mmCIF file of C-alpha atoms in Angstrom:
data_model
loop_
_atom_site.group_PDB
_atom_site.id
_atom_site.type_symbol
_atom_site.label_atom_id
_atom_site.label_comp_id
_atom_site.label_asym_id
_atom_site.label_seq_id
_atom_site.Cartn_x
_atom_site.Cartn_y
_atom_site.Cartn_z
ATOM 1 C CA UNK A 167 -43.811 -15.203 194.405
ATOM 2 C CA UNK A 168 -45.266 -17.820 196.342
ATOM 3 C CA UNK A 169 -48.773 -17.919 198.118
ATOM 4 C CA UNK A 170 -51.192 -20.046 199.581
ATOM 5 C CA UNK A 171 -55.336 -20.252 199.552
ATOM 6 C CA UNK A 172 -57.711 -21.964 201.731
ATOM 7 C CA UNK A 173 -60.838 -22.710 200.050
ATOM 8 C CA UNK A 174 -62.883 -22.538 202.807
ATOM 9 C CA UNK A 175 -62.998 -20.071 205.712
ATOM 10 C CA UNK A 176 -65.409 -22.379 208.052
ATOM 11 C CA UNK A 177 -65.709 -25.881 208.444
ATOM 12 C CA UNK A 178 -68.864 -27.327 210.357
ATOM 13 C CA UNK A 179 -69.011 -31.358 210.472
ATOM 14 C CA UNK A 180 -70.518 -33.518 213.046
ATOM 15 C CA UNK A 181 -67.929 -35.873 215.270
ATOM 16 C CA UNK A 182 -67.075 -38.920 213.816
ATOM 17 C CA UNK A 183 -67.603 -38.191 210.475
ATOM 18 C CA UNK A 184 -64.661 -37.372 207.512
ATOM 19 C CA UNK A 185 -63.229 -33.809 207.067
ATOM 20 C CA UNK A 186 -61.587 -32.442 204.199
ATOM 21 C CA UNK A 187 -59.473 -28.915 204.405
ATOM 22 C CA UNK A 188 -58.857 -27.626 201.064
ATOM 23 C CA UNK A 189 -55.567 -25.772 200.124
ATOM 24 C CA UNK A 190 -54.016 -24.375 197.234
ATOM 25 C CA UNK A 191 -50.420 -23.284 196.528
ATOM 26 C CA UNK A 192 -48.745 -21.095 193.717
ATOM 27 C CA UNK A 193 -44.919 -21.294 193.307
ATOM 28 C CA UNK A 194 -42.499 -21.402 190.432
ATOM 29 C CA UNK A 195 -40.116 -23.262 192.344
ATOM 30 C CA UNK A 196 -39.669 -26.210 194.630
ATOM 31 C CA UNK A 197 -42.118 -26.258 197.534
ATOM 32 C CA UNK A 198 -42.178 -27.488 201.370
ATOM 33 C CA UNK A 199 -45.544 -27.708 202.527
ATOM 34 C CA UNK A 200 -46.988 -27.524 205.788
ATOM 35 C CA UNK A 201 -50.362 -27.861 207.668
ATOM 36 C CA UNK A 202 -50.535 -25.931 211.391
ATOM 37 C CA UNK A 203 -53.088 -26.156 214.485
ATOM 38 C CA UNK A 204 -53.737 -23.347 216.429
ATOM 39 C CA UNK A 205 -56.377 -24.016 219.175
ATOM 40 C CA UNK A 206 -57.327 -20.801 220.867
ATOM 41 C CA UNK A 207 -55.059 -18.419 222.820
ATOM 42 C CA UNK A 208 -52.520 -20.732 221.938
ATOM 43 C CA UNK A 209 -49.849 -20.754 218.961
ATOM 44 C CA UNK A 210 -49.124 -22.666 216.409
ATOM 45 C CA UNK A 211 -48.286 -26.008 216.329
ATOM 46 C CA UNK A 212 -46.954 -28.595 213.379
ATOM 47 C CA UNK A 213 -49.522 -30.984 212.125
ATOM 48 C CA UNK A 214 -47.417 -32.214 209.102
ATOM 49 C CA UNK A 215 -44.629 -30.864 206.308
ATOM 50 C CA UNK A 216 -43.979 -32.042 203.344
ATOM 51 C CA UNK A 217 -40.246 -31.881 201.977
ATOM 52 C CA UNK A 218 -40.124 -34.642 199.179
ATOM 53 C CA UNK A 219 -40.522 -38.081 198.709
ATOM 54 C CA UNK A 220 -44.421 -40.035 199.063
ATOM 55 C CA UNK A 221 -46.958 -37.460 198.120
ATOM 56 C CA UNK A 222 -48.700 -38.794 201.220
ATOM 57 C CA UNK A 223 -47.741 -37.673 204.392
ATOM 58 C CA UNK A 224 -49.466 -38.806 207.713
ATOM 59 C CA UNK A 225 -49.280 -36.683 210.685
ATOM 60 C CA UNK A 226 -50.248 -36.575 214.398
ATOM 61 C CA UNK A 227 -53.676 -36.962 215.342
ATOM 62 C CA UNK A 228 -54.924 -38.967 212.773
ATOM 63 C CA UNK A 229 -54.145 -36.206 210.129
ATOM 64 C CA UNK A 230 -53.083 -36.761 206.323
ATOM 65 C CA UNK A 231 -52.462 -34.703 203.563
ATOM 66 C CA UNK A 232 -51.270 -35.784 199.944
ATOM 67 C CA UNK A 233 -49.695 -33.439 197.798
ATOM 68 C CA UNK A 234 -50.739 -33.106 194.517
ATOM 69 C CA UNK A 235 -48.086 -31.344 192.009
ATOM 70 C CA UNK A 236 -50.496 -31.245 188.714
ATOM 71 C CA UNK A 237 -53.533 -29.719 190.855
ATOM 72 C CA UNK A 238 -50.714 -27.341 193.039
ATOM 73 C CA UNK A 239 -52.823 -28.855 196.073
ATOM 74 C CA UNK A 240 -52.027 -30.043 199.571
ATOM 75 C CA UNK A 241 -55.345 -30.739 201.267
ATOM 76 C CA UNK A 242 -55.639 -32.192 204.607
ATOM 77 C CA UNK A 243 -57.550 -35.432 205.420
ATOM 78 C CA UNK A 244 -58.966 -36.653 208.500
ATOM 79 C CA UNK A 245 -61.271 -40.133 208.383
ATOM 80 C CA UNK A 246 -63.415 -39.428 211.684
ATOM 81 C CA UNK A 247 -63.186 -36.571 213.098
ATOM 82 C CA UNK A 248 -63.200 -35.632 216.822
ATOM 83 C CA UNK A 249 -64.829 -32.506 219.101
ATOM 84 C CA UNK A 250 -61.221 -32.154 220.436
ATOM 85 C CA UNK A 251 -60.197 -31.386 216.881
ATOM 86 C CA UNK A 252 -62.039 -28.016 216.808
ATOM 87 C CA UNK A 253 -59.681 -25.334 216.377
ATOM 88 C CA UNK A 254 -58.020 -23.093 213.004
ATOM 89 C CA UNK A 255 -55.627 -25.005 210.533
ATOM 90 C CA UNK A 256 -53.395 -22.906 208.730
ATOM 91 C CA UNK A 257 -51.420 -24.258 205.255
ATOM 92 C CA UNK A 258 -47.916 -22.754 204.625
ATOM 93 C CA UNK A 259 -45.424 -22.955 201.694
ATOM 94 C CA UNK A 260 -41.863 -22.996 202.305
ATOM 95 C CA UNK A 261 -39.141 -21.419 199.819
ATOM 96 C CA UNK A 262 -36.307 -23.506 198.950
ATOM 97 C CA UNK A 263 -34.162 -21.372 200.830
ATOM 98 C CA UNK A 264 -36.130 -22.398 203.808
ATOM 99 C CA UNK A 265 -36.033 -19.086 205.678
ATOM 100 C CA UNK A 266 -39.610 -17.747 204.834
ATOM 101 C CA UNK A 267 -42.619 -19.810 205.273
ATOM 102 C CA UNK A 268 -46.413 -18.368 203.507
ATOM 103 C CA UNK A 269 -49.461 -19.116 205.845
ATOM 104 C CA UNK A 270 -52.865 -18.852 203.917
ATOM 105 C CA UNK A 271 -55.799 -17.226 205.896
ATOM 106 C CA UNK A 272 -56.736 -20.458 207.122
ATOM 107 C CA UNK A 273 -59.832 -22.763 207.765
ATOM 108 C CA UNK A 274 -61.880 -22.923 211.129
ATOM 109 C CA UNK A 275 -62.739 -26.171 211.744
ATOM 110 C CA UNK A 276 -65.687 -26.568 214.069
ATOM 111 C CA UNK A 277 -66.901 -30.386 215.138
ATOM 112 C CA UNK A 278 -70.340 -30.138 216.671
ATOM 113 C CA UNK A 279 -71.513 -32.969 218.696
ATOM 114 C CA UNK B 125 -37.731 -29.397 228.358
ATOM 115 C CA UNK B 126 -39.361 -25.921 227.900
ATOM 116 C CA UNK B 127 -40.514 -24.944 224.763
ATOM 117 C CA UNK B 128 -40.605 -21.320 222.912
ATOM 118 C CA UNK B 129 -41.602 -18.282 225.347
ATOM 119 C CA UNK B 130 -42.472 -14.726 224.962
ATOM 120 C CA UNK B 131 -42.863 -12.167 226.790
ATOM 121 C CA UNK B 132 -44.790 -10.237 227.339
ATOM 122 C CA UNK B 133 -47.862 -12.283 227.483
ATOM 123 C CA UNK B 134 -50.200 -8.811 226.586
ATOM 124 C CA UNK B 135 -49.328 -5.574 226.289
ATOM 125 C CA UNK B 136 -51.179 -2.421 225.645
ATOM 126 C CA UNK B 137 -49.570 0.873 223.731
ATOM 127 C CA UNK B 138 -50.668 3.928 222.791
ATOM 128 C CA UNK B 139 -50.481 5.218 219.108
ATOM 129 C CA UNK B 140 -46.894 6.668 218.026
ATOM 130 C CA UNK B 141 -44.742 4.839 221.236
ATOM 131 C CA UNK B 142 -42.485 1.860 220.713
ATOM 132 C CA UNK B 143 -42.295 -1.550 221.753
ATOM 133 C CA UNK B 144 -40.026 -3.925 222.130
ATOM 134 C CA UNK B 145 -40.721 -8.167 222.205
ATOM 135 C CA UNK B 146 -38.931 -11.117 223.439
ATOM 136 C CA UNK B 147 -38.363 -14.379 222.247
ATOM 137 C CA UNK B 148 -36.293 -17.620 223.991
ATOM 138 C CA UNK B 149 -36.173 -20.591 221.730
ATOM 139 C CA UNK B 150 -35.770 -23.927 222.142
ATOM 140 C CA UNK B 151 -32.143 -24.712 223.970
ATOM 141 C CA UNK B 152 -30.235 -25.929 221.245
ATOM 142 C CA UNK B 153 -32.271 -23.735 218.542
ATOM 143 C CA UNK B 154 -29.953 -21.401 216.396
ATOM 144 C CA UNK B 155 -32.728 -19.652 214.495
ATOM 145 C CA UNK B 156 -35.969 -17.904 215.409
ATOM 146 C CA UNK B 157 -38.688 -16.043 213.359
ATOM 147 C CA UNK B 158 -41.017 -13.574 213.869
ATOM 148 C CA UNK B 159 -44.854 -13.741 212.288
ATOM 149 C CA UNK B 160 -47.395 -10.753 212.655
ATOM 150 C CA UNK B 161 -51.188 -12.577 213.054
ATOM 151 C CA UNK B 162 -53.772 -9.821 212.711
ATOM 152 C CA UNK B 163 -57.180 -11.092 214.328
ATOM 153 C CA UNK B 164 -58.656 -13.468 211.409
ATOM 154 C CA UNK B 165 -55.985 -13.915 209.304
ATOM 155 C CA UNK B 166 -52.905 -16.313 209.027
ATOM 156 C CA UNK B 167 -49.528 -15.231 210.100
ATOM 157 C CA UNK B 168 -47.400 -12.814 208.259
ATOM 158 C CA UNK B 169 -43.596 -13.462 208.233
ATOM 159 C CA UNK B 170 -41.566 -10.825 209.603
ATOM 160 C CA UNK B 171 -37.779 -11.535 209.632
ATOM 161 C CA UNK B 172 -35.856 -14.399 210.052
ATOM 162 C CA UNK B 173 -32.482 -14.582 212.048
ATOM 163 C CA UNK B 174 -29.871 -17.181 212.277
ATOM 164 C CA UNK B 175 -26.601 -17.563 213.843
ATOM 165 C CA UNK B 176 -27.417 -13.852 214.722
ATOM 166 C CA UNK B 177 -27.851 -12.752 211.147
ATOM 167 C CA UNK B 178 -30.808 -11.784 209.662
ATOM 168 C CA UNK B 179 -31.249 -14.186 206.683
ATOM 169 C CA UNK B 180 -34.822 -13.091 205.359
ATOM 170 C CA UNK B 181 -37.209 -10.043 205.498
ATOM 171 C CA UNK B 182 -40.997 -9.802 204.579
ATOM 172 C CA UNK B 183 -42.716 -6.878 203.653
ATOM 173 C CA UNK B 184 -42.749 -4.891 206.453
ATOM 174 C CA UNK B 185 -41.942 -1.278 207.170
ATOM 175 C CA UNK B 186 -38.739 -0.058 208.720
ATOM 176 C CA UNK B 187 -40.838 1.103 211.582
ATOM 177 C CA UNK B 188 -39.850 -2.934 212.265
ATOM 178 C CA UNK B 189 -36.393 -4.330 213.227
ATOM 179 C CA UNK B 190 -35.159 -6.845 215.216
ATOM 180 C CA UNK B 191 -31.943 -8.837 216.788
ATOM 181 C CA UNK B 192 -30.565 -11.824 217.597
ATOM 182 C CA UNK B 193 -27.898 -12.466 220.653
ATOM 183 C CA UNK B 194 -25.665 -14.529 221.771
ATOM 184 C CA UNK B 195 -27.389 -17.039 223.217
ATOM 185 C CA UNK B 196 -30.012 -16.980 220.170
ATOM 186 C CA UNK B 197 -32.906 -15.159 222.369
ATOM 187 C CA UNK B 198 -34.393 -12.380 219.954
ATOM 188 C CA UNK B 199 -36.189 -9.275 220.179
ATOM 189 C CA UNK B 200 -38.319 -7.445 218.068
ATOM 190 C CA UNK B 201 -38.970 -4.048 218.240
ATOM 191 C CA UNK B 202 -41.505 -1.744 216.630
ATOM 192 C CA UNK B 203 -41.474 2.374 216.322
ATOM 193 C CA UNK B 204 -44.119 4.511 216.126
ATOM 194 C CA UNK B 205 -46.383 2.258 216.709
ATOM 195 C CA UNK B 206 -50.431 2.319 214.632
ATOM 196 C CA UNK B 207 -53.202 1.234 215.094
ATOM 197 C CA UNK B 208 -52.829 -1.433 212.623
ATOM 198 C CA UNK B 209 -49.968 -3.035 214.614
ATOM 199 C CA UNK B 210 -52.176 -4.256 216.997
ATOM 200 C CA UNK B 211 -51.844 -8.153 216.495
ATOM 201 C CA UNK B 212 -50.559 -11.563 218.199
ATOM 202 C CA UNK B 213 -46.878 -11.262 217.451
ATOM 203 C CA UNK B 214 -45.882 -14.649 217.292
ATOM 204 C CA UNK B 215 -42.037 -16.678 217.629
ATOM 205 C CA UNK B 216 -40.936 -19.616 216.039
ATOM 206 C CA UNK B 217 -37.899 -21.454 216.402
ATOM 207 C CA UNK B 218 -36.347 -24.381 214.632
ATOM 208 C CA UNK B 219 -32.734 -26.181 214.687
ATOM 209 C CA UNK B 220 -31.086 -24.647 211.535
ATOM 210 C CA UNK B 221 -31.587 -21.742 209.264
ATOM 211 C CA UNK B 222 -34.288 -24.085 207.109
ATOM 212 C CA UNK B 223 -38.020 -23.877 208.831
ATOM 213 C CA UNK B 224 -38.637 -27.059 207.520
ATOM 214 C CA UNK B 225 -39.584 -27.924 211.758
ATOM 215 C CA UNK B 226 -40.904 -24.675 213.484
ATOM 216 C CA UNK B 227 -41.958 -24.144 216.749
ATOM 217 C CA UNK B 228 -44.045 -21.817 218.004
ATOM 218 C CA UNK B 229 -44.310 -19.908 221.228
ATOM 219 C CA UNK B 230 -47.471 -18.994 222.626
ATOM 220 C CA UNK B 231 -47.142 -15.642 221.120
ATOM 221 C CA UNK B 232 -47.241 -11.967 222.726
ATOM 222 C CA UNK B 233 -50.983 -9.944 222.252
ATOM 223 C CA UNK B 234 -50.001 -6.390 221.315
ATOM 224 C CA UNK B 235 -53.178 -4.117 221.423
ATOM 225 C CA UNK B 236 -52.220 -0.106 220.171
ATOM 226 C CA UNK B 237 -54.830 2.586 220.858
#
């Protein structure tokens, strides 16, 4: 069975300086590997995936995440961080079968000023 | 172009009544899910259908079912409703059967009392 943990619940950083959101996977098989945004009262929306290929993958808003196969971790990266950014980040795993995607409990990230 | 909707946008129930949720996708998108996000916690995959067959299940009652139609809008509907249901019921869509590219609709707030 797959699953997914986020390290941290909360987040607190001040703008403009680096974030790191931790996140840990379990599978026996292939992964797909995702990082979501949900700002509030709003759903979910696709920060990055990765598939295959480079183990680091850039995505919108300044966002990166490497994947790291020997550590089962995909954390996500930002270098300077923004109060705009404030909002919950969710990690998934994909099955190879690509019908059922894992969220962890995901991270609040909160940028004070 | 218009992206995932749901309706409705709240909805209040009382314990033991059903309820029944809709989801459009994307034009063009053959294949929606459904997710269950309880106040605090990540998203918990419900089904998955495609090409109007259900392809995956998580582990959910049968209190839980859903459809797909013709022109790939979905519904989910719950019996017998609990407490416990009360959540943001959330839809995702994506091109093919693989969620390798989901989007997400704003989601519908289901409160049970």
């Amino acid at each position: 069975a797959q699953s997914v943990t986020q390290l941290d619940s909360q987040v607190p950083v001040f703008e403009e300086a680096p974030v790191e959101l931790r996140c840990n996977y379990s599978s026996s098989v292939s992964v797909y590997l995702f990082w979501y945004v949900q700002y509030p009262n709003q759903g979910l929306q696709l920060l990055l995936k990765y598939l295959s290929g480079s183990t680091l993958v850039k995505g919108i808003n300044g966002f990166e995440a490497e994947f790291n196969k020997s550590q089962t971790s995909f954390h996500l990266r930002k270098p300077s961080v923004h109060i705009s950014d404030t909002a919950e980040y969710f990690c998934a795993v994909g099955n190879t079968g690509g019908f059922k995607t894992i969220f962890g409990a995901g991270t609040r990230l909160f940028v004070k000023a | 172009d218009a992206g995932v909707t749901q309706s409705p946008t709240h909805l209040i129930k009382t314990r033991g009544q059903h309820v029944t949720l809709r989801c459009s996708p994307i034009s063009g998108h053959k294949s929606v899910s459904w997710y269950q996000q309880v106040l605090g916690q990540g998203p918990q995959f419900i089904f998955q259908y495609y090409e109007k067959e259900e392809r995956g299940r998580g582990n959910f009652p049968d209190r839980f079912s859903a459809r797909q139609f013709p022109n790939y809008s979905s519904e989910l509907n719950v019996n017998a409703l609990l407490l416990g249901d009360s959540a943001l019921y959330l839809c995702a869509s994506s091109l093919s059967g693989q969620n390798y590219e989901q989007y997400f609709g704003p989601g519908t707030r289901l409160t049970v009392t």
